[in-house]
mmCIF file with all atom_site columns, C-alpha atoms in Angstrom:
data_model
loop_
_atom_site.group_PDB
_atom_site.id
_atom_site.type_symbol
_atom_site.label_atom_id
_atom_site.label_alt_id
_atom_site.label_comp_id
_atom_site.label_asym_id
_atom_site.label_entity_id
_atom_site.label_seq_id
_atom_site.pdbx_PDB_ins_code
_atom_site.Cartn_x
_atom_site.Cartn_y
_atom_site.Cartn_z
_atom_site.occupancy
_atom_site.B_iso_or_equiv
_atom_site.pdbx_formal_charge
_atom_site.auth_seq_id
_atom_site.auth_comp_id
_atom_site.auth_asym_id
_atom_site.auth_atom_id
_atom_site.pdbx_PDB_model_num
ATOM 1   C CA . UNK S 1 1   ? 182.405 116.406 85.323  1.00 78.00 ? 3   UNK S CA 1
ATOM 2   C CA . UNK S 1 2   ? 180.308 114.188 86.912  1.00 87.00 ? 4   UNK S CA 1
ATOM 3   C CA . UNK S 1 3   ? 179.439 111.316 84.605  1.00 92.00 ? 5   UNK S CA 1
ATOM 4   C CA . UNK S 1 4   ? 177.595 107.492 84.668  1.00 95.00 ? 6   UNK S CA 1
ATOM 5   C CA . UNK S 1 5   ? 179.546 104.864 82.778  1.00 96.00 ? 7   UNK S CA 1
ATOM 6   C CA . UNK S 1 6   ? 178.079 101.371 82.235  1.00 96.00 ? 8   UNK S CA 1
ATOM 7   C CA . UNK S 1 7   ? 179.844 99.790  79.094  1.00 96.00 ? 9   UNK S CA 1
ATOM 8   C CA . UNK S 1 8   ? 177.202 96.668  78.736  1.00 95.00 ? 10  UNK S CA 1
ATOM 9   C CA . UNK S 1 9   ? 174.664 98.015  76.550  1.00 93.00 ? 11  UNK S CA 1
ATOM 10  C CA . UNK S 1 10  ? 172.892 94.016  77.001  1.00 95.00 ? 12  UNK S CA 1
ATOM 11  C CA . UNK S 1 11  ? 174.146 91.002  77.856  1.00 95.00 ? 13  UNK S CA 1
ATOM 12  C CA . UNK S 1 12  ? 172.435 87.317  79.044  1.00 97.00 ? 14  UNK S CA 1
ATOM 13  C CA . UNK S 1 13  ? 172.857 85.794  81.116  1.00 97.00 ? 15  UNK S CA 1
ATOM 14  C CA . UNK S 1 14  ? 171.658 81.632  81.679  1.00 97.00 ? 16  UNK S CA 1
ATOM 15  C CA . UNK S 1 15  ? 168.767 81.149  84.571  1.00 97.00 ? 17  UNK S CA 1
ATOM 16  C CA . UNK S 1 16  ? 170.723 80.129  88.170  1.00 97.00 ? 18  UNK S CA 1
ATOM 17  C CA . UNK S 1 17  ? 174.033 81.528  87.121  1.00 97.00 ? 19  UNK S CA 1
ATOM 18  C CA . UNK S 1 18  ? 176.284 85.092  88.591  1.00 97.00 ? 20  UNK S CA 1
ATOM 19  C CA . UNK S 1 19  ? 176.644 87.993  86.228  1.00 98.00 ? 21  UNK S CA 1
ATOM 20  C CA . UNK S 1 20  ? 178.013 91.567  87.005  1.00 98.00 ? 22  UNK S CA 1
ATOM 21  C CA . UNK S 1 21  ? 177.340 94.677  85.367  1.00 98.00 ? 23  UNK S CA 1
ATOM 22  C CA . UNK S 1 22  ? 179.427 97.764  84.693  1.00 98.00 ? 24  UNK S CA 1
ATOM 23  C CA . UNK S 1 23  ? 179.481 100.886 86.070  1.00 98.00 ? 25  UNK S CA 1
ATOM 24  C CA . UNK S 1 24  ? 181.837 103.221 86.454  1.00 98.00 ? 26  UNK S CA 1
ATOM 25  C CA . UNK S 1 25  ? 181.708 107.016 87.414  1.00 97.00 ? 27  UNK S CA 1
ATOM 26  C CA . UNK S 1 26  ? 183.463 110.067 87.841  1.00 95.00 ? 28  UNK S CA 1
ATOM 27  C CA . UNK S 1 27  ? 183.072 112.436 90.628  1.00 92.00 ? 29  UNK S CA 1
ATOM 28  C CA . UNK S 1 28  ? 185.483 115.099 92.478  1.00 90.00 ? 30  UNK S CA 1
ATOM 29  C CA . UNK S 1 29  ? 183.678 114.750 95.343  1.00 90.00 ? 31  UNK S CA 1
ATOM 30  C CA . UNK S 1 30  ? 184.183 112.704 98.849  1.00 90.00 ? 32  UNK S CA 1
ATOM 31  C CA . UNK S 1 31  ? 181.136 112.224 99.534  1.00 89.00 ? 33  UNK S CA 1
ATOM 32  C CA . UNK S 1 32  ? 178.987 110.533 97.615  1.00 92.00 ? 34  UNK S CA 1
ATOM 33  C CA . UNK S 1 33  ? 175.986 106.717 97.497  1.00 93.00 ? 35  UNK S CA 1
ATOM 34  C CA . UNK S 1 34  ? 175.743 105.039 94.275  1.00 96.00 ? 36  UNK S CA 1
ATOM 35  C CA . UNK S 1 35  ? 172.888 102.847 93.481  1.00 97.00 ? 37  UNK S CA 1
ATOM 36  C CA . UNK S 1 36  ? 171.301 100.163 91.776  1.00 98.00 ? 38  UNK S CA 1
ATOM 37  C CA . UNK S 1 37  ? 167.681 100.469 90.492  1.00 98.00 ? 39  UNK S CA 1
ATOM 38  C CA . UNK S 1 38  ? 165.569 97.376  87.869  1.00 98.00 ? 40  UNK S CA 1
ATOM 39  C CA . UNK S 1 39  ? 163.886 98.398  85.324  1.00 97.00 ? 41  UNK S CA 1
ATOM 40  C CA . UNK S 1 40  ? 161.332 95.473  84.432  1.00 96.00 ? 42  UNK S CA 1
ATOM 41  C CA . UNK S 1 41  ? 159.063 95.549  81.041  1.00 94.00 ? 43  UNK S CA 1
ATOM 42  C CA . UNK S 1 42  ? 156.122 97.276  82.849  1.00 93.00 ? 44  UNK S CA 1
ATOM 43  C CA . UNK S 1 43  ? 158.059 100.105 83.336  1.00 92.00 ? 45  UNK S CA 1
ATOM 44  C CA . UNK S 1 44  ? 158.369 101.149 86.711  1.00 93.00 ? 46  UNK S CA 1
ATOM 45  C CA . UNK S 1 45  ? 162.028 101.602 88.884  1.00 95.00 ? 47  UNK S CA 1
ATOM 46  C CA . UNK S 1 46  ? 162.496 99.743  91.815  1.00 95.00 ? 48  UNK S CA 1
ATOM 47  C CA . UNK S 1 47  ? 165.459 100.299 94.317  1.00 94.00 ? 49  UNK S CA 1
ATOM 48  C CA . UNK S 1 48  ? 168.097 97.559  94.694  1.00 97.00 ? 50  UNK S CA 1
ATOM 49  C CA . UNK S 1 49  ? 171.371 98.461  96.271  1.00 97.00 ? 51  UNK S CA 1
ATOM 50  C CA . UNK S 1 50  ? 172.845 101.271 97.684  1.00 95.00 ? 52  UNK S CA 1
ATOM 51  C CA . UNK S 1 51  ? 176.467 101.753 98.553  1.00 96.00 ? 53  UNK S CA 1
ATOM 52  C CA . UNK S 1 52  ? 177.918 104.667 100.751 1.00 93.00 ? 54  UNK S CA 1
ATOM 53  C CA . UNK S 1 53  ? 181.149 105.720 99.437  1.00 93.00 ? 55  UNK S CA 1
ATOM 54  C CA . UNK S 1 54  ? 182.031 105.227 102.791 1.00 93.00 ? 56  UNK S CA 1
ATOM 55  C CA . UNK S 1 55  ? 181.334 101.852 103.995 1.00 91.00 ? 57  UNK S CA 1
ATOM 56  C CA . UNK S 1 56  ? 184.345 99.856  103.883 1.00 88.00 ? 58  UNK S CA 1
ATOM 57  C CA . UNK S 1 57  ? 182.217 96.801  102.847 1.00 94.00 ? 59  UNK S CA 1
ATOM 58  C CA . UNK S 1 58  ? 180.525 95.972  100.552 1.00 96.00 ? 60  UNK S CA 1
ATOM 59  C CA . UNK S 1 59  ? 176.685 96.633  99.989  1.00 96.00 ? 61  UNK S CA 1
ATOM 60  C CA . UNK S 1 60  ? 174.854 92.688  100.301 1.00 97.00 ? 62  UNK S CA 1
ATOM 61  C CA . UNK S 1 61  ? 171.024 92.815  99.323  1.00 96.00 ? 63  UNK S CA 1
ATOM 62  C CA . UNK S 1 62  ? 169.637 88.728  99.253  1.00 97.00 ? 64  UNK S CA 1
ATOM 63  C CA . UNK S 1 63  ? 171.226 88.381  95.571  1.00 97.00 ? 65  UNK S CA 1
ATOM 64  C CA . UNK S 1 64  ? 172.157 91.548  94.758  1.00 98.00 ? 66  UNK S CA 1
ATOM 65  C CA . UNK S 1 65  ? 175.507 92.695  95.637  1.00 97.00 ? 67  UNK S CA 1
ATOM 66  C CA . UNK S 1 66  ? 177.404 95.738  94.783  1.00 97.00 ? 68  UNK S CA 1
ATOM 67  C CA . UNK S 1 67  ? 181.564 95.974  93.895  1.00 97.00 ? 69  UNK S CA 1
ATOM 68  C CA . UNK S 1 68  ? 182.473 98.214  94.927  1.00 97.00 ? 70  UNK S CA 1
ATOM 69  C CA . UNK S 1 69  ? 186.267 99.032  93.785  1.00 96.00 ? 71  UNK S CA 1
ATOM 70  C CA . UNK S 1 70  ? 186.601 102.926 94.996  1.00 95.00 ? 72  UNK S CA 1
ATOM 71  C CA . UNK S 1 71  ? 190.072 103.450 93.394  1.00 94.00 ? 73  UNK S CA 1
ATOM 72  C CA . UNK S 1 72  ? 188.775 103.000 90.686  1.00 95.00 ? 74  UNK S CA 1
ATOM 73  C CA . UNK S 1 73  ? 186.048 104.564 90.857  1.00 96.00 ? 75  UNK S CA 1
ATOM 74  C CA . UNK S 1 74  ? 183.562 101.612 90.013  1.00 97.00 ? 76  UNK S CA 1
ATOM 75  C CA . UNK S 1 75  ? 180.315 99.953  91.460  1.00 98.00 ? 77  UNK S CA 1
ATOM 76  C CA . UNK S 1 76  ? 179.417 96.653  89.394  1.00 98.00 ? 78  UNK S CA 1
ATOM 77  C CA . UNK S 1 77  ? 176.083 95.139  90.418  1.00 98.00 ? 79  UNK S CA 1
ATOM 78  C CA . UNK S 1 78  ? 176.511 91.670  91.269  1.00 98.00 ? 80  UNK S CA 1
ATOM 79  C CA . UNK S 1 79  ? 173.743 89.592  91.008  1.00 98.00 ? 81  UNK S CA 1
ATOM 80  C CA . UNK S 1 80  ? 173.591 86.018  92.109  1.00 96.00 ? 82  UNK S CA 1
ATOM 81  C CA . UNK S 1 81  ? 172.040 82.884  90.479  1.00 96.00 ? 83  UNK S CA 1
ATOM 82  C CA . UNK S 1 82  ? 170.025 85.512  88.041  1.00 97.00 ? 84  UNK S CA 1
ATOM 83  C CA . UNK S 1 83  ? 166.443 84.001  87.698  1.00 97.00 ? 85  UNK S CA 1
ATOM 84  C CA . UNK S 1 84  ? 163.668 84.677  84.664  1.00 97.00 ? 86  UNK S CA 1
ATOM 85  C CA . UNK S 1 85  ? 162.708 87.797  86.754  1.00 97.00 ? 87  UNK S CA 1
ATOM 86  C CA . UNK S 1 86  ? 165.612 88.918  86.918  1.00 98.00 ? 88  UNK S CA 1
ATOM 87  C CA . UNK S 1 87  ? 165.442 89.847  82.837  1.00 98.00 ? 89  UNK S CA 1
ATOM 88  C CA . UNK S 1 88  ? 164.749 93.428  82.504  1.00 98.00 ? 90  UNK S CA 1
ATOM 89  C CA . UNK S 1 89  ? 166.992 97.042  82.791  1.00 97.00 ? 91  UNK S CA 1
ATOM 90  C CA . UNK S 1 90  ? 169.411 97.560  84.867  1.00 98.00 ? 92  UNK S CA 1
ATOM 91  C CA . UNK S 1 91  ? 170.283 101.381 86.324  1.00 97.00 ? 93  UNK S CA 1
ATOM 92  C CA . UNK S 1 92  ? 173.708 103.185 87.556  1.00 97.00 ? 94  UNK S CA 1
ATOM 93  C CA . UNK S 1 93  ? 173.307 105.879 90.010  1.00 96.00 ? 95  UNK S CA 1
ATOM 94  C CA . UNK S 1 94  ? 175.118 108.446 91.911  1.00 94.00 ? 96  UNK S CA 1
ATOM 95  C CA . UNK S 1 95  ? 174.466 111.216 94.446  1.00 90.00 ? 97  UNK S CA 1
ATOM 96  C CA . UNK S 1 96  ? 177.152 113.244 95.037  1.00 85.00 ? 98  UNK S CA 1
ATOM 97  C CA . UNK S 1 97  ? 177.422 115.864 97.731  1.00 79.00 ? 99  UNK S CA 1
ATOM 98  C CA . UNK S 1 98  ? 177.863 118.543 95.398  1.00 75.00 ? 100 UNK S CA 1
ATOM 99  C CA . UNK S 1 99  ? 176.227 119.861 91.801  1.00 63.00 ? 101 UNK S CA 1
ATOM 100 C CA . UNK S 1 100 ? 172.604 120.601 93.146  1.00 62.00 ? 102 UNK S CA 1
ATOM 101 C CA . UNK S 1 101 ? 171.047 116.560 95.432  1.00 70.00 ? 103 UNK S CA 1
ATOM 102 C CA . UNK S 1 102 ? 170.706 115.497 91.447  1.00 82.00 ? 104 UNK S CA 1
ATOM 103 C CA . UNK S 1 103 ? 170.524 111.892 91.014  1.00 89.00 ? 105 UNK S CA 1
ATOM 104 C CA . UNK S 1 104 ? 172.820 110.629 87.405  1.00 91.00 ? 106 UNK S CA 1
ATOM 105 C CA . UNK S 1 105 ? 171.848 108.015 85.713  1.00 94.00 ? 107 UNK S CA 1
ATOM 106 C CA . UNK S 1 106 ? 174.070 105.567 83.562  1.00 94.00 ? 108 UNK S CA 1
ATOM 107 C CA . UNK S 1 107 ? 172.764 104.979 79.745  1.00 94.00 ? 109 UNK S CA 1
ATOM 108 C CA . UNK S 1 108 ? 171.880 101.407 81.708  1.00 95.00 ? 110 UNK S CA 1
ATOM 109 C CA . UNK S 1 109 ? 172.375 98.139  80.791  1.00 97.00 ? 111 UNK S CA 1
ATOM 110 C CA . UNK S 1 110 ? 169.586 95.038  79.205  1.00 97.00 ? 112 UNK S CA 1
ATOM 111 C CA . UNK S 1 111 ? 169.843 91.769  81.867  1.00 98.00 ? 113 UNK S CA 1
ATOM 112 C CA . UNK S 1 112 ? 168.545 88.809  79.442  1.00 97.00 ? 114 UNK S CA 1
ATOM 113 C CA . UNK S 1 113 ? 167.694 85.653  81.602  1.00 97.00 ? 115 UNK S CA 1
ATOM 114 C CA . UNK S 1 114 ? 168.180 82.833  79.435  1.00 96.00 ? 116 UNK S CA 1
ATOM 115 C CA . UNK S 1 115 ? 166.447 79.422  80.633  1.00 94.00 ? 117 UNK S CA 1
ATOM 116 C CA . UNK A 2 1   ? 151.625 102.167 101.724 1.00 88.00 ? 23  UNK A CA 1
ATOM 117 C CA . UNK A 2 2   ? 154.260 104.614 101.279 1.00 85.00 ? 24  UNK A CA 1
ATOM 118 C CA . UNK A 2 3   ? 153.910 105.597 97.397  1.00 94.00 ? 25  UNK A CA 1
ATOM 119 C CA . UNK A 2 4   ? 154.794 107.423 94.531  1.00 97.00 ? 26  UNK A CA 1
ATOM 120 C CA . UNK A 2 5   ? 151.812 108.841 92.308  1.00 97.00 ? 27  UNK A CA 1
ATOM 121 C CA . UNK A 2 6   ? 151.714 110.595 88.885  1.00 97.00 ? 28  UNK A CA 1
ATOM 122 C CA . UNK A 2 7   ? 148.711 111.240 86.497  1.00 97.00 ? 29  UNK A CA 1
ATOM 123 C CA . UNK A 2 8   ? 148.122 110.347 83.648  1.00 96.00 ? 30  UNK A CA 1
ATOM 124 C CA . UNK A 2 9   ? 149.727 106.993 83.038  1.00 96.00 ? 31  UNK A CA 1
ATOM 125 C CA . UNK A 2 10  ? 149.696 107.723 79.579  1.00 96.00 ? 32  UNK A CA 1
ATOM 126 C CA . UNK A 2 11  ? 148.547 110.501 77.526  1.00 95.00 ? 33  UNK A CA 1
ATOM 127 C CA . UNK A 2 12  ? 148.850 111.343 73.461  1.00 96.00 ? 34  UNK A CA 1
ATOM 128 C CA . UNK A 2 13  ? 148.490 115.326 73.178  1.00 94.00 ? 35  UNK A CA 1
ATOM 129 C CA . UNK A 2 14  ? 149.465 117.339 69.730  1.00 95.00 ? 36  UNK A CA 1
ATOM 130 C CA . UNK A 2 15  ? 151.491 119.935 69.667  1.00 96.00 ? 37  UNK A CA 1
ATOM 131 C CA . UNK A 2 16  ? 150.757 123.222 71.937  1.00 95.00 ? 38  UNK A CA 1
ATOM 132 C CA . UNK A 2 17  ? 148.810 121.992 73.995  1.00 96.00 ? 39  UNK A CA 1
ATOM 133 C CA . UNK A 2 18  ? 149.430 122.818 77.727  1.00 96.00 ? 40  UNK A CA 1
ATOM 134 C CA . UNK A 2 19  ? 149.058 119.975 79.968  1.00 96.00 ? 41  UNK A CA 1
ATOM 135 C CA . UNK A 2 20  ? 150.279 119.121 83.467  1.00 97.00 ? 42  UNK A CA 1
ATOM 136 C CA . UNK A 2 21  ? 150.870 115.570 84.885  1.00 98.00 ? 43  UNK A CA 1
ATOM 137 C CA . UNK A 2 22  ? 150.597 115.577 88.425  1.00 98.00 ? 44  UNK A CA 1
ATOM 138 C CA . UNK A 2 23  ? 153.234 114.364 90.832  1.00 98.00 ? 45  UNK A CA 1
ATOM 139 C CA . UNK A 2 24  ? 151.926 113.293 94.663  1.00 98.00 ? 46  UNK A CA 1
ATOM 140 C CA . UNK A 2 25  ? 154.361 112.036 97.755  1.00 97.00 ? 47  UNK A CA 1
ATOM 141 C CA . UNK A 2 26  ? 153.094 110.290 100.818 1.00 96.00 ? 48  UNK A CA 1
ATOM 142 C CA . UNK A 2 27  ? 156.292 110.038 102.759 1.00 94.00 ? 49  UNK A CA 1
ATOM 143 C CA . UNK A 2 28  ? 157.144 113.527 103.384 1.00 94.00 ? 50  UNK A CA 1
ATOM 144 C CA . UNK A 2 29  ? 160.096 113.797 101.102 1.00 93.00 ? 51  UNK A CA 1
ATOM 145 C CA . UNK A 2 30  ? 161.632 117.092 101.545 1.00 92.00 ? 52  UNK A CA 1
ATOM 146 C CA . UNK A 2 31  ? 162.950 116.187 98.238  1.00 93.00 ? 53  UNK A CA 1
ATOM 147 C CA . UNK A 2 32  ? 161.195 115.644 94.611  1.00 95.00 ? 54  UNK A CA 1
ATOM 148 C CA . UNK A 2 33  ? 162.423 115.780 91.020  1.00 95.00 ? 55  UNK A CA 1
ATOM 149 C CA . UNK A 2 34  ? 161.160 114.883 87.827  1.00 97.00 ? 56  UNK A CA 1
ATOM 150 C CA . UNK A 2 35  ? 162.879 112.430 85.125  1.00 97.00 ? 57  UNK A CA 1
ATOM 151 C CA . UNK A 2 36  ? 163.089 112.088 81.180  1.00 97.00 ? 58  UNK A CA 1
ATOM 152 C CA . UNK A 2 37  ? 163.936 108.606 79.851  1.00 96.00 ? 59  UNK A CA 1
ATOM 153 C CA . UNK A 2 38  ? 164.786 107.894 76.100  1.00 94.00 ? 60  UNK A CA 1
ATOM 154 C CA . UNK A 2 39  ? 166.509 104.680 74.725  1.00 89.00 ? 61  UNK A CA 1
ATOM 155 C CA . UNK A 2 40  ? 169.780 105.600 75.386  1.00 86.00 ? 62  UNK A CA 1
ATOM 156 C CA . UNK A 2 41  ? 170.001 107.996 77.358  1.00 89.00 ? 63  UNK A CA 1
ATOM 157 C CA . UNK A 2 42  ? 169.215 106.984 80.525  1.00 90.00 ? 64  UNK A CA 1
ATOM 158 C CA . UNK A 2 43  ? 167.568 109.068 82.940  1.00 94.00 ? 65  UNK A CA 1
ATOM 159 C CA . UNK A 2 44  ? 168.127 112.954 82.704  1.00 94.00 ? 66  UNK A CA 1
ATOM 160 C CA . UNK A 2 45  ? 166.837 115.106 85.394  1.00 94.00 ? 67  UNK A CA 1
ATOM 161 C CA . UNK A 2 46  ? 164.709 118.117 84.278  1.00 96.00 ? 68  UNK A CA 1
ATOM 162 C CA . UNK A 2 47  ? 163.828 120.425 87.575  1.00 95.00 ? 69  UNK A CA 1
ATOM 163 C CA . UNK A 2 48  ? 164.066 119.295 91.195  1.00 94.00 ? 70  UNK A CA 1
ATOM 164 C CA . UNK A 2 49  ? 162.647 120.624 94.623  1.00 94.00 ? 71  UNK A CA 1
ATOM 165 C CA . UNK A 2 50  ? 164.557 120.262 97.545  1.00 90.00 ? 72  UNK A CA 1
ATOM 166 C CA . UNK A 2 51  ? 162.048 122.034 99.885  1.00 91.00 ? 73  UNK A CA 1
ATOM 167 C CA . UNK A 2 52  ? 158.497 123.872 98.959  1.00 93.00 ? 74  UNK A CA 1
ATOM 168 C CA . UNK A 2 53  ? 158.540 126.894 97.349  1.00 93.00 ? 75  UNK A CA 1
ATOM 169 C CA . UNK A 2 54  ? 162.290 126.602 96.445  1.00 92.00 ? 76  UNK A CA 1
ATOM 170 C CA . UNK A 2 55  ? 163.202 124.303 92.450  1.00 94.00 ? 77  UNK A CA 1
ATOM 171 C CA . UNK A 2 56  ? 166.374 124.627 90.337  1.00 92.00 ? 78  UNK A CA 1
ATOM 172 C CA . UNK A 2 57  ? 167.402 123.186 86.990  1.00 93.00 ? 79  UNK A CA 1
ATOM 173 C CA . UNK A 2 58  ? 168.174 120.078 86.017  1.00 91.00 ? 80  UNK A CA 1
ATOM 174 C CA . UNK A 2 59  ? 169.914 119.434 82.968  1.00 90.00 ? 81  UNK A CA 1
ATOM 175 C CA . UNK A 2 60  ? 166.931 119.515 80.441  1.00 95.00 ? 82  UNK A CA 1
ATOM 176 C CA . UNK A 2 61  ? 164.633 121.303 81.391  1.00 96.00 ? 83  UNK A CA 1
ATOM 177 C CA . UNK A 2 62  ? 163.908 123.637 79.191  1.00 96.00 ? 84  UNK A CA 1
ATOM 178 C CA . UNK A 2 63  ? 160.317 123.477 77.650  1.00 96.00 ? 85  UNK A CA 1
ATOM 179 C CA . UNK A 2 64  ? 159.291 122.621 81.346  1.00 98.00 ? 86  UNK A CA 1
ATOM 180 C CA . UNK A 2 65  ? 158.261 124.415 84.196  1.00 97.00 ? 87  UNK A CA 1
ATOM 181 C CA . UNK A 2 66  ? 157.206 122.859 88.226  1.00 97.00 ? 88  UNK A CA 1
ATOM 182 C CA . UNK A 2 67  ? 155.159 124.296 91.494  1.00 96.00 ? 89  UNK A CA 1
ATOM 183 C CA . UNK A 2 68  ? 155.879 122.968 94.855  1.00 97.00 ? 90  UNK A CA 1
ATOM 184 C CA . UNK A 2 69  ? 153.561 124.896 96.562  1.00 97.00 ? 91  UNK A CA 1
ATOM 185 C CA . UNK A 2 70  ? 152.813 121.508 99.192  1.00 96.00 ? 92  UNK A CA 1
ATOM 186 C CA . UNK A 2 71  ? 154.924 119.211 100.265 1.00 96.00 ? 93  UNK A CA 1
ATOM 187 C CA . UNK A 2 72  ? 153.902 116.517 98.933  1.00 96.00 ? 94  UNK A CA 1
ATOM 188 C CA . UNK A 2 73  ? 153.191 118.412 95.488  1.00 97.00 ? 95  UNK A CA 1
ATOM 189 C CA . UNK A 2 74  ? 155.594 117.997 92.634  1.00 98.00 ? 96  UNK A CA 1
ATOM 190 C CA . UNK A 2 75  ? 153.594 118.335 89.317  1.00 98.00 ? 97  UNK A CA 1
ATOM 191 C CA . UNK A 2 76  ? 155.728 119.167 86.002  1.00 98.00 ? 98  UNK A CA 1
ATOM 192 C CA . UNK A 2 77  ? 153.487 121.965 83.656  1.00 97.00 ? 99  UNK A CA 1
ATOM 193 C CA . UNK A 2 78  ? 154.741 121.857 79.711  1.00 97.00 ? 100 UNK A CA 1
ATOM 194 C CA . UNK A 2 79  ? 153.770 124.869 78.881  1.00 94.00 ? 101 UNK A CA 1
ATOM 195 C CA . UNK A 2 80  ? 153.213 124.497 75.101  1.00 96.00 ? 102 UNK A CA 1
ATOM 196 C CA . UNK A 2 81  ? 154.513 120.756 74.705  1.00 97.00 ? 103 UNK A CA 1
ATOM 197 C CA . UNK A 2 82  ? 156.485 120.134 71.626  1.00 97.00 ? 104 UNK A CA 1
ATOM 198 C CA . UNK A 2 83  ? 157.551 116.597 70.201  1.00 97.00 ? 105 UNK A CA 1
ATOM 199 C CA . UNK A 2 84  ? 160.737 116.090 71.293  1.00 96.00 ? 106 UNK A CA 1
ATOM 200 C CA . UNK A 2 85  ? 158.975 115.936 74.592  1.00 97.00 ? 107 UNK A CA 1
ATOM 201 C CA . UNK A 2 86  ? 157.367 112.721 73.121  1.00 97.00 ? 108 UNK A CA 1
ATOM 202 C CA . UNK A 2 87  ? 159.502 110.998 76.312  1.00 97.00 ? 109 UNK A CA 1
ATOM 203 C CA . UNK A 2 88  ? 158.838 108.362 79.526  1.00 97.00 ? 110 UNK A CA 1
ATOM 204 C CA . UNK A 2 89  ? 158.479 110.787 82.213  1.00 98.00 ? 111 UNK A CA 1
ATOM 205 C CA . UNK A 2 90  ? 159.094 109.923 86.014  1.00 97.00 ? 112 UNK A CA 1
ATOM 206 C CA . UNK A 2 91  ? 158.517 111.758 89.236  1.00 97.00 ? 113 UNK A CA 1
ATOM 207 C CA . UNK A 2 92  ? 161.113 110.897 92.470  1.00 96.00 ? 114 UNK A CA 1
ATOM 208 C CA . UNK A 2 93  ? 160.730 112.503 96.009  1.00 95.00 ? 115 UNK A CA 1
ATOM 209 C CA . UNK A 2 94  ? 164.761 111.218 97.603  1.00 91.00 ? 116 UNK A CA 1
ATOM 210 C CA . UNK A 2 95  ? 164.677 109.420 101.398 1.00 86.00 ? 117 UNK A CA 1
ATOM 211 C CA . UNK A 2 96  ? 166.511 111.915 103.165 1.00 80.00 ? 118 UNK A CA 1
ATOM 212 C CA . UNK A 2 97  ? 170.208 110.058 104.601 1.00 78.00 ? 119 UNK A CA 1
ATOM 213 C CA . UNK A 2 98  ? 170.915 107.580 101.230 1.00 79.00 ? 120 UNK A CA 1
ATOM 214 C CA . UNK A 2 99  ? 169.388 109.462 98.966  1.00 84.00 ? 121 UNK A CA 1
ATOM 215 C CA . UNK A 2 100 ? 167.604 106.290 97.720  1.00 90.00 ? 122 UNK A CA 1
ATOM 216 C CA . UNK A 2 101 ? 165.236 107.892 95.406  1.00 93.00 ? 123 UNK A CA 1
ATOM 217 C CA . UNK A 2 102 ? 160.650 106.497 95.240  1.00 94.00 ? 124 UNK A CA 1
ATOM 218 C CA . UNK A 2 103 ? 159.361 106.085 92.368  1.00 96.00 ? 125 UNK A CA 1
ATOM 219 C CA . UNK A 2 104 ? 156.038 107.100 90.515  1.00 96.00 ? 126 UNK A CA 1
ATOM 220 C CA . UNK A 2 105 ? 155.266 104.127 87.726  1.00 95.00 ? 127 UNK A CA 1
ATOM 221 C CA . UNK A 2 106 ? 155.824 106.726 84.608  1.00 96.00 ? 128 UNK A CA 1
ATOM 222 C CA . UNK A 2 107 ? 153.596 108.518 82.624  1.00 97.00 ? 129 UNK A CA 1
ATOM 223 C CA . UNK A 2 108 ? 154.358 107.722 78.503  1.00 96.00 ? 130 UNK A CA 1
ATOM 224 C CA . UNK A 2 109 ? 153.642 110.834 77.322  1.00 97.00 ? 131 UNK A CA 1
ATOM 225 C CA . UNK A 2 110 ? 153.671 111.162 73.423  1.00 97.00 ? 132 UNK A CA 1
ATOM 226 C CA . UNK A 2 111 ? 152.738 115.120 71.473  1.00 96.00 ? 133 UNK A CA 1
ATOM 227 C CA . UNK A 2 112 ? 152.446 114.140 68.003  1.00 95.00 ? 134 UNK A CA 1
#
């Protein structure tokens, strides 16, 4: 079954520190995409970062990086130098190549950044 | 500006009263989809459409209908809403190559 697992319902991090949000995925596809989205308290969904399954280097976008470990089927999000505005819900998602072109989401991790 | 627009943003209705949530995108994306978000469950796909007149069920299609008569529009129809359809709904369109989703602002629906 194709699935995304986020095992951390909530996390705290001190402002200016780095934090890692965990994500594991399950698929038998060889080609797939992995994503992270941010949902602030205002409710909108914001795309953060994308990693293709054939990409050899970890994706980076500003303070966000995706720690992609294909053999372990993990796609952790690393936020460096946390800011108060990073407090939000974060969703890991996968776009497999089979199964109807759906994007599958994890349950999310709520991040709290402390001043 | 590239955007996905959905309306209404907030709606309170009663059981059995048909309603439609509209969704429109201006990015010429072929793929569009609807999700519902419930606490602890993340986002679950209701229906998706790969192009005009092509729609298919997602993971939780019961109680919903969709149509795709034009590329830009993908309305979600609740023929006879029930309280278990109280949720936050998102429409999204998808970039072709990477699969990145562009979301609407969400529609919070309450069914009494």
